CSV table of N, CA and C in Angstrom, one decimal:
chain,number,residue,atom,x,y,z
A,1,GLY,N,117.5,63.4,64.6
A,1,GLY,CA,117.2,63.4,66.0
A,1,GLY,C,116.9,64.8,66.4
A,2,ALA,N,116.5,65.0,67.6
A,2,ALA,CA,116.2,66.3,68.2
A,2,ALA,C,117.5,67.0,68.6
A,3,THR,N,117.5,68.3,68.4
A,3,THR,CA,118.6,69.1,68.7
A,3,THR,C,118.5,69.5,70.2
A,4,LYS,N,119.6,69.4,70.9
A,4,LYS,CA,119.7,69.8,72.3
A,4,LYS,C,119.7,71.3,72.3
A,5,ARG,N,118.9,71.9,73.2
A,5,ARG,CA,118.9,73.3,73.4
A,5,ARG,C,119.0,73.7,74.8
A,6,ASP,N,119.6,74.9,75.0
A,6,ASP,CA,119.7,75.4,76.4
A,6,ASP,C,118.4,76.3,76.6
A,7,HIS,N,117.5,75.9,77.4
A,7,HIS,CA,116.2,76.5,77.6
A,7,HIS,C,116.3,77.7,78.6
A,8,THR,N,117.4,77.9,79.2
A,8,THR,CA,117.5,78.9,80.2
A,8,THR,C,117.6,80.3,79.5
A,9,ILE,N,117.3,81.3,80.3
A,9,ILE,CA,117.4,82.7,79.8
A,9,ILE,C,118.7,83.3,80.3
A,10,PRO,N,119.4,84.1,79.4
A,10,PRO,CA,120.6,84.7,79.9
A,10,PRO,C,120.4,85.4,81.2
A,11,LEU,N,121.3,85.3,82.2
A,11,LEU,CA,121.1,85.8,83.5
A,11,LEU,C,120.8,87.3,83.5
A,12,ASN,N,121.5,88.1,82.7
A,12,ASN,CA,121.3,89.5,82.7
A,12,ASN,C,119.9,89.9,82.2
A,13,GLU,N,119.3,89.1,81.3
A,13,GLU,CA,117.9,89.3,80.8
A,13,GLU,C,117.0,88.9,81.9
A,14,ALA,N,117.3,87.8,82.6
A,14,ALA,CA,116.4,87.3,83.6
A,14,ALA,C,116.3,88.3,84.8
A,15,ARG,N,117.5,89.0,85.1
A,15,ARG,CA,117.5,90.0,86.1
A,15,ARG,C,116.6,91.2,85.8
A,16,ALA,N,116.4,91.4,84.5
A,16,ALA,CA,115.6,92.6,84.0
A,16,ALA,C,114.1,92.3,84.1
A,17,PHE,N,113.7,91.0,84.3
A,17,PHE,CA,112.3,90.7,84.3
A,17,PHE,C,111.6,91.4,85.5
A,18,VAL,N,112.2,91.4,86.7
A,18,VAL,CA,111.5,91.9,87.8
A,18,VAL,C,111.3,93.4,87.7
A,19,PRO,N,112.3,94.2,87.3
A,19,PRO,CA,112.0,95.6,87.1
A,19,PRO,C,111.0,95.9,85.9
A,20,MET,N,111.1,95.0,84.9
A,20,MET,CA,110.2,95.2,83.8
A,20,MET,C,108.7,94.9,84.2
A,21,ALA,N,108.5,93.9,85.1
A,21,ALA,CA,107.2,93.7,85.7
A,21,ALA,C,106.7,94.9,86.5
A,22,ILE,N,107.6,95.5,87.2
A,22,ILE,CA,107.2,96.7,88.0
A,22,ILE,C,106.9,97.8,87.1
A,23,VAL,N,107.7,98.1,86.1
A,23,VAL,CA,107.5,99.2,85.2
A,23,VAL,C,106.1,99.0,84.5
A,24,GLY,N,105.9,97.8,83.9
A,24,GLY,CA,104.6,97.5,83.2
A,24,GLY,C,103.4,97.7,84.1
A,25,SER,N,103.5,97.2,85.3
A,25,SER,CA,102.4,97.3,86.3
A,25,SER,C,102.1,98.7,86.7
A,26,THR,N,103.2,99.4,87.0
A,26,THR,CA,103.0,100.8,87.5
A,26,THR,C,102.4,101.7,86.4
A,27,PHE,N,103.0,101.6,85.2
A,27,PHE,CA,102.4,102.4,84.1
A,27,PHE,C,101.0,102.0,83.7
A,28,GLY,N,100.8,100.7,83.8
A,28,GLY,CA,99.4,100.2,83.5
A,28,GLY,C,98.4,100.8,84.5
A,29,ALA,N,98.8,100.9,85.8
A,29,ALA,CA,97.9,101.4,86.8
A,29,ALA,C,97.7,102.9,86.6
A,30,LEU,N,98.7,103.6,86.3
A,30,LEU,CA,98.6,105.1,86.0
A,30,LEU,C,97.7,105.4,84.8
A,31,MET,N,97.6,104.5,83.9
A,31,MET,CA,96.8,104.7,82.7
A,31,MET,C,95.3,104.9,83.1
A,32,PHE,N,94.9,104.3,84.2
A,32,PHE,CA,93.5,104.4,84.6
A,32,PHE,C,93.2,105.6,85.6
A,33,ALA,N,94.3,106.3,86.0
A,33,ALA,CA,94.1,107.4,86.9
A,33,ALA,C,93.1,108.4,86.4
A,34,PRO,N,93.2,108.9,85.1
A,34,PRO,CA,92.2,109.9,84.7
A,34,PRO,C,90.8,109.5,84.8
A,35,ALA,N,90.5,108.2,84.5
A,35,ALA,CA,89.1,107.7,84.6
A,35,ALA,C,88.6,107.7,86.0
A,36,ARG,N,89.5,107.3,86.9
A,36,ARG,CA,89.1,107.2,88.3
A,36,ARG,C,88.9,108.6,89.0
A,37,LEU,N,89.7,109.5,88.4
A,37,LEU,CA,89.7,110.9,89.0
A,37,LEU,C,88.7,111.8,88.3
A,38,ASP,N,88.0,111.3,87.3
A,38,ASP,CA,87.0,112.1,86.5
A,38,ASP,C,87.7,113.3,85.8
A,39,TRP,N,88.8,113.1,85.2
A,39,TRP,CA,89.5,114.2,84.5
A,39,TRP,C,88.9,114.4,83.1
A,40,GLY,N,88.1,113.5,82.6
A,40,GLY,CA,87.6,113.6,81.2
A,40,GLY,C,88.3,112.8,80.2
A,41,THR,N,87.6,112.6,79.1
A,41,THR,CA,88.1,111.7,78.1
A,41,THR,C,89.3,112.2,77.4
A,42,TYR,N,89.6,113.5,77.4
A,42,TYR,CA,90.8,114.0,76.8
A,42,TYR,C,92.0,113.4,77.5
A,43,TYR,N,92.0,113.5,78.8
A,43,TYR,CA,93.1,113.0,79.6
A,43,TYR,C,93.2,111.4,79.6
A,44,GLU,N,92.0,110.8,79.6
A,44,GLU,CA,91.9,109.3,79.5
A,44,GLU,C,92.7,108.8,78.3
A,45,HIS,N,92.3,109.4,77.1
A,45,HIS,CA,92.9,109.0,75.9
A,45,HIS,C,94.4,109.4,75.8
A,46,GLY,N,94.7,110.5,76.4
A,46,GLY,CA,96.1,111.0,76.4
A,46,GLY,C,97.0,110.0,77.2
A,47,TYR,N,96.5,109.6,78.4
A,47,TYR,CA,97.2,108.7,79.2
A,47,TYR,C,97.4,107.3,78.5
A,48,ILE,N,96.4,106.9,77.8
A,48,ILE,CA,96.5,105.6,77.1
A,48,ILE,C,97.6,105.7,76.0
A,49,ALA,N,97.6,106.9,75.3
A,49,ALA,CA,98.6,107.1,74.3
A,49,ALA,C,100.0,107.2,74.9
A,50,HIS,N,100.1,107.8,76.0
A,50,HIS,CA,101.4,107.9,76.7
A,50,HIS,C,101.8,106.6,77.3
A,51,TYR,N,100.9,105.8,77.7
A,51,TYR,CA,101.2,104.4,78.2
A,51,TYR,C,102.0,103.6,77.2
A,52,LEU,N,101.6,103.7,76.0
A,52,LEU,CA,102.2,102.9,74.9
A,52,LEU,C,103.7,103.3,74.8
A,53,TRP,N,104.1,104.5,74.7
A,53,TRP,CA,105.5,104.9,74.4
A,53,TRP,C,106.3,104.9,75.8
A,54,VAL,N,105.6,105.3,76.9
A,54,VAL,CA,106.4,105.4,78.1
A,54,VAL,C,106.7,104.0,78.6
A,55,THR,N,105.8,103.0,78.4
A,55,THR,CA,106.1,101.7,78.8
A,55,THR,C,107.2,101.1,77.9
A,56,ALA,N,107.2,101.4,76.6
A,56,ALA,CA,108.2,100.9,75.7
A,56,ALA,C,109.6,101.5,76.1
A,57,VAL,N,109.6,102.7,76.4
A,57,VAL,CA,110.9,103.4,76.8
A,57,VAL,C,111.4,102.8,78.1
A,58,GLY,N,110.4,102.6,79.0
A,58,GLY,CA,110.8,102.0,80.3
A,58,GLY,C,111.4,100.6,80.2
A,59,TYR,N,110.8,99.8,79.3
A,59,TYR,CA,111.3,98.4,79.1
A,59,TYR,C,112.7,98.5,78.4
A,60,LEU,N,112.8,99.3,77.5
A,60,LEU,CA,114.1,99.5,76.8
A,60,LEU,C,115.2,99.9,77.8
A,61,LEU,N,114.8,100.9,78.6
A,61,LEU,CA,115.8,101.4,79.6
A,61,LEU,C,116.2,100.3,80.6
A,62,VAL,N,115.3,99.5,81.1
A,62,VAL,CA,115.6,98.4,82.0
A,62,VAL,C,116.5,97.3,81.2
A,63,LEU,N,116.1,97.0,80.0
A,63,LEU,CA,116.9,96.0,79.3
A,63,LEU,C,118.3,96.5,79.0
A,64,VAL,N,118.4,97.8,78.6
A,64,VAL,CA,119.8,98.4,78.4
A,64,VAL,C,120.6,98.3,79.7
A,65,LEU,N,120.0,98.7,80.8
A,65,LEU,CA,120.7,98.7,82.0
A,65,LEU,C,121.1,97.3,82.4
A,66,ALA,N,120.3,96.4,82.2
A,66,ALA,CA,120.6,95.0,82.5
A,66,ALA,C,121.6,94.4,81.6
A,67,SER,N,121.8,94.9,80.4
A,67,SER,CA,122.7,94.4,79.4
A,67,SER,C,124.0,95.2,79.3
A,68,ARG,N,124.2,96.2,80.2
A,68,ARG,CA,125.4,97.0,80.1
A,68,ARG,C,126.6,96.2,80.4
A,69,SER,N,127.8,96.7,80.1
A,69,SER,CA,129.0,96.0,80.4
A,69,SER,C,129.1,95.8,81.9
A,70,GLY,N,129.5,94.6,82.2
A,70,GLY,CA,129.6,94.2,83.6
A,70,GLY,C,128.4,93.6,84.2
A,71,ALA,N,127.2,93.8,83.6
A,71,ALA,CA,126.0,93.2,84.1
A,71,ALA,C,125.8,91.9,83.5
A,72,THR,N,126.4,91.6,82.3
A,72,THR,CA,126.2,90.3,81.7
A,72,THR,C,127.1,89.3,82.3
A,73,SER,N,126.6,88.1,82.4
A,73,SER,CA,127.4,87.1,83.0
A,73,SER,C,127.1,85.7,82.3
A,74,THR,N,128.1,84.9,82.3
A,74,THR,CA,127.8,83.6,81.7
A,74,THR,C,127.2,82.7,82.7
A,75,LYS,N,126.4,81.7,82.2
A,75,LYS,CA,125.8,80.8,83.1
A,75,LYS,C,126.8,79.7,83.6
A,76,ASP,N,126.6,79.4,84.8
A,76,ASP,CA,127.4,78.3,85.4
A,76,ASP,C,126.8,77.0,84.9
A,77,PRO,N,127.6,76.2,84.2
A,77,PRO,CA,127.1,74.9,83.7
A,77,PRO,C,126.6,74.0,84.8
A,78,LYS,N,127.1,74.2,86.1
A,78,LYS,CA,126.6,73.4,87.2
A,78,LYS,C,125.3,73.8,87.7
A,79,ASN,N,124.9,75.1,87.4
A,79,ASN,CA,123.7,75.7,87.9
A,79,ASN,C,123.0,76.4,86.8
A,80,PRO,N,122.5,75.7,85.8
A,80,PRO,CA,121.9,76.4,84.6
A,80,PRO,C,120.5,77.0,84.9
A,81,ASP,N,119.9,76.7,86.0
A,81,ASP,CA,118.6,77.3,86.3
A,81,ASP,C,118.7,78.5,87.3
A,82,VAL,N,119.8,79.1,87.4
A,82,VAL,CA,120.0,80.3,88.3
A,82,VAL,C,119.1,81.4,87.9
A,83,ASP,N,118.6,81.4,86.6
A,83,ASP,CA,117.7,82.5,86.2
A,83,ASP,C,116.3,82.3,86.6
A,84,SER,N,115.9,81.1,87.0
A,84,SER,CA,114.5,80.8,87.3
A,84,SER,C,114.0,81.6,88.5
A,85,VAL,N,114.8,82.0,89.4
A,85,VAL,CA,114.4,82.9,90.6
A,85,VAL,C,113.8,84.2,90.0
A,86,PHE,N,114.5,84.8,89.1
A,86,PHE,CA,114.1,86.1,88.6
A,86,PHE,C,112.8,86.0,87.7
A,87,VAL,N,112.8,84.9,86.9
A,87,VAL,CA,111.6,84.7,86.1
A,87,VAL,C,110.4,84.4,86.9
A,88,THR,N,110.5,83.6,87.9
A,88,THR,CA,109.4,83.2,88.8
A,88,THR,C,109.0,84.5,89.6
A,89,ALA,N,109.9,85.3,90.1
A,89,ALA,CA,109.5,86.5,90.8
A,89,ALA,C,108.8,87.5,89.9
A,90,SER,N,109.2,87.6,88.7
A,90,SER,CA,108.5,88.5,87.8
A,90,SER,C,107.0,88.0,87.5
A,91,TYR,N,106.9,86.7,87.4
A,91,TYR,CA,105.5,86.2,87.2
A,91,TYR,C,104.7,86.4,88.4
A,92,ILE,N,105.2,86.2,89.6
A,92,ILE,CA,104.5,86.4,90.8
A,92,ILE,C,104.1,87.8,91.0
A,93,LEU,N,105.0,88.8,90.7
A,93,LEU,CA,104.7,90.2,90.8
A,93,LEU,C,103.5,90.6,89.8
A,94,ALA,N,103.7,90.1,88.6
A,94,ALA,CA,102.6,90.4,87.6
A,94,ALA,C,101.3,89.8,88.0
A,95,GLY,N,101.3,88.6,88.5
A,95,GLY,CA,100.1,87.9,88.9
A,95,GLY,C,99.4,88.6,90.1
A,96,LEU,N,100.3,89.0,91.1
A,96,LEU,CA,99.7,89.7,92.3
A,96,LEU,C,99.1,91.0,91.9
A,97,PHE,N,99.8,91.7,91.0
A,97,PHE,CA,99.2,93.0,90.6
A,97,PHE,C,97.9,92.8,89.8
A,98,ALA,N,97.9,91.9,88.9
A,98,ALA,CA,96.7,91.6,88.2
A,98,ALA,C,95.5,91.2,89.1
A,99,ALA,N,95.8,90.4,90.1
A,99,ALA,CA,94.8,89.9,91.1
A,99,ALA,C,94.3,91.1,91.9
A,100,VAL,N,95.2,92.0,92.3
A,100,VAL,CA,94.7,93.2,93.1
A,100,VAL,C,93.8,94.1,92.2
A,101,VAL,N,94.3,94.4,91.0
A,101,VAL,CA,93.5,95.2,90.1
A,101,VAL,C,92.1,94.6,89.9
A,102,HIS,N,92.1,93.3,89.6
A,102,HIS,CA,90.8,92.7,89.3
A,102,HIS,C,89.9,92.7,90.5
A,103,THR,N,90.5,92.4,91.7
A,103,THR,CA,89.7,92.4,92.9
A,103,THR,C,89.1,93.8,93.3
A,104,VAL,N,89.9,94.8,93.1
A,104,VAL,CA,89.5,96.2,93.4
A,104,VAL,C,88.4,96.5,92.4
A,105,LYS,N,88.5,96.2,91.2
A,105,LYS,CA,87.5,96.5,90.2
A,105,LYS,C,86.2,95.8,90.5
A,106,LYS,N,86.3,94.5,90.8
A,106,LYS,CA,85.1,93.7,91.2
A,106,LYS,C,84.4,94.3,92.4
A,107,LEU,N,85.1,94.7,93.4
A,107,LEU,CA,84.6,95.4,94.6
A,107,LEU,C,83.9,96.7,94.3
A,108,GLN,N,84.5,97.5,93.4
A,108,GLN,CA,83.9,98.7,92.9
A,108,GLN,C,82.6,98.5,92.3
A,109,LEU,N,82.5,97.5,91.5
A,109,LEU,CA,81.3,97.1,90.7
A,109,LEU,C,80.2,96.6,91.7
A,110,ILE,N,80.6,95.9,92.7
A,110,ILE,CA,79.6,95.4,93.7
A,110,ILE,C,79.1,96.6,94.6
A,111,ILE,N,80.0,97.5,94.9
A,111,ILE,CA,79.6,98.6,95.8
A,111,ILE,C,78.7,99.6,94.9
A,112,ASN,N,79.2,99.9,93.7
A,112,ASN,CA,78.4,100.8,92.8
A,112,ASN,C,78.3,100.2,91.5
A,113,PRO,N,77.2,99.5,91.3
A,113,PRO,CA,77.0,98.7,90.0
A,113,PRO,C,76.9,99.6,88.8
A,114,LEU,N,76.6,100.9,88.9
A,114,LEU,CA,76.5,101.8,87.8
A,114,LEU,C,77.9,102.4,87.3
A,115,SER,N,78.9,102.2,88.1
A,115,SER,CA,80.2,102.7,87.7
A,115,SER,C,80.8,101.8,86.7
A,116,SER,N,81.8,102.3,86.0
A,116,SER,CA,82.4,101.5,84.9
A,116,SER,C,83.8,101.2,85.3
């Protein structure tokens, strides 16, 4: 037979999702700054390289802070979906940010088709 599983995410990890979405979106936006400000390819590639390690460090920092002593909590068996608020909020934030970025880029291409 099928094994019963608890599909919920530990509450401390779910609480980390929203800050992680903010960190990922913020650093992702900063990665494009040199291109938009015409700083040259040296800085464009440098920011891309920094994006990789800065985002990883940011994610680790958020996860460590969310997992520190006192931040962890056991799930209430009567309310196993308490983590869904944090997970849903992180998806909404990431989706909104992606929609804004794509909309701005499309508008830029409509206004100036020769820009990249």
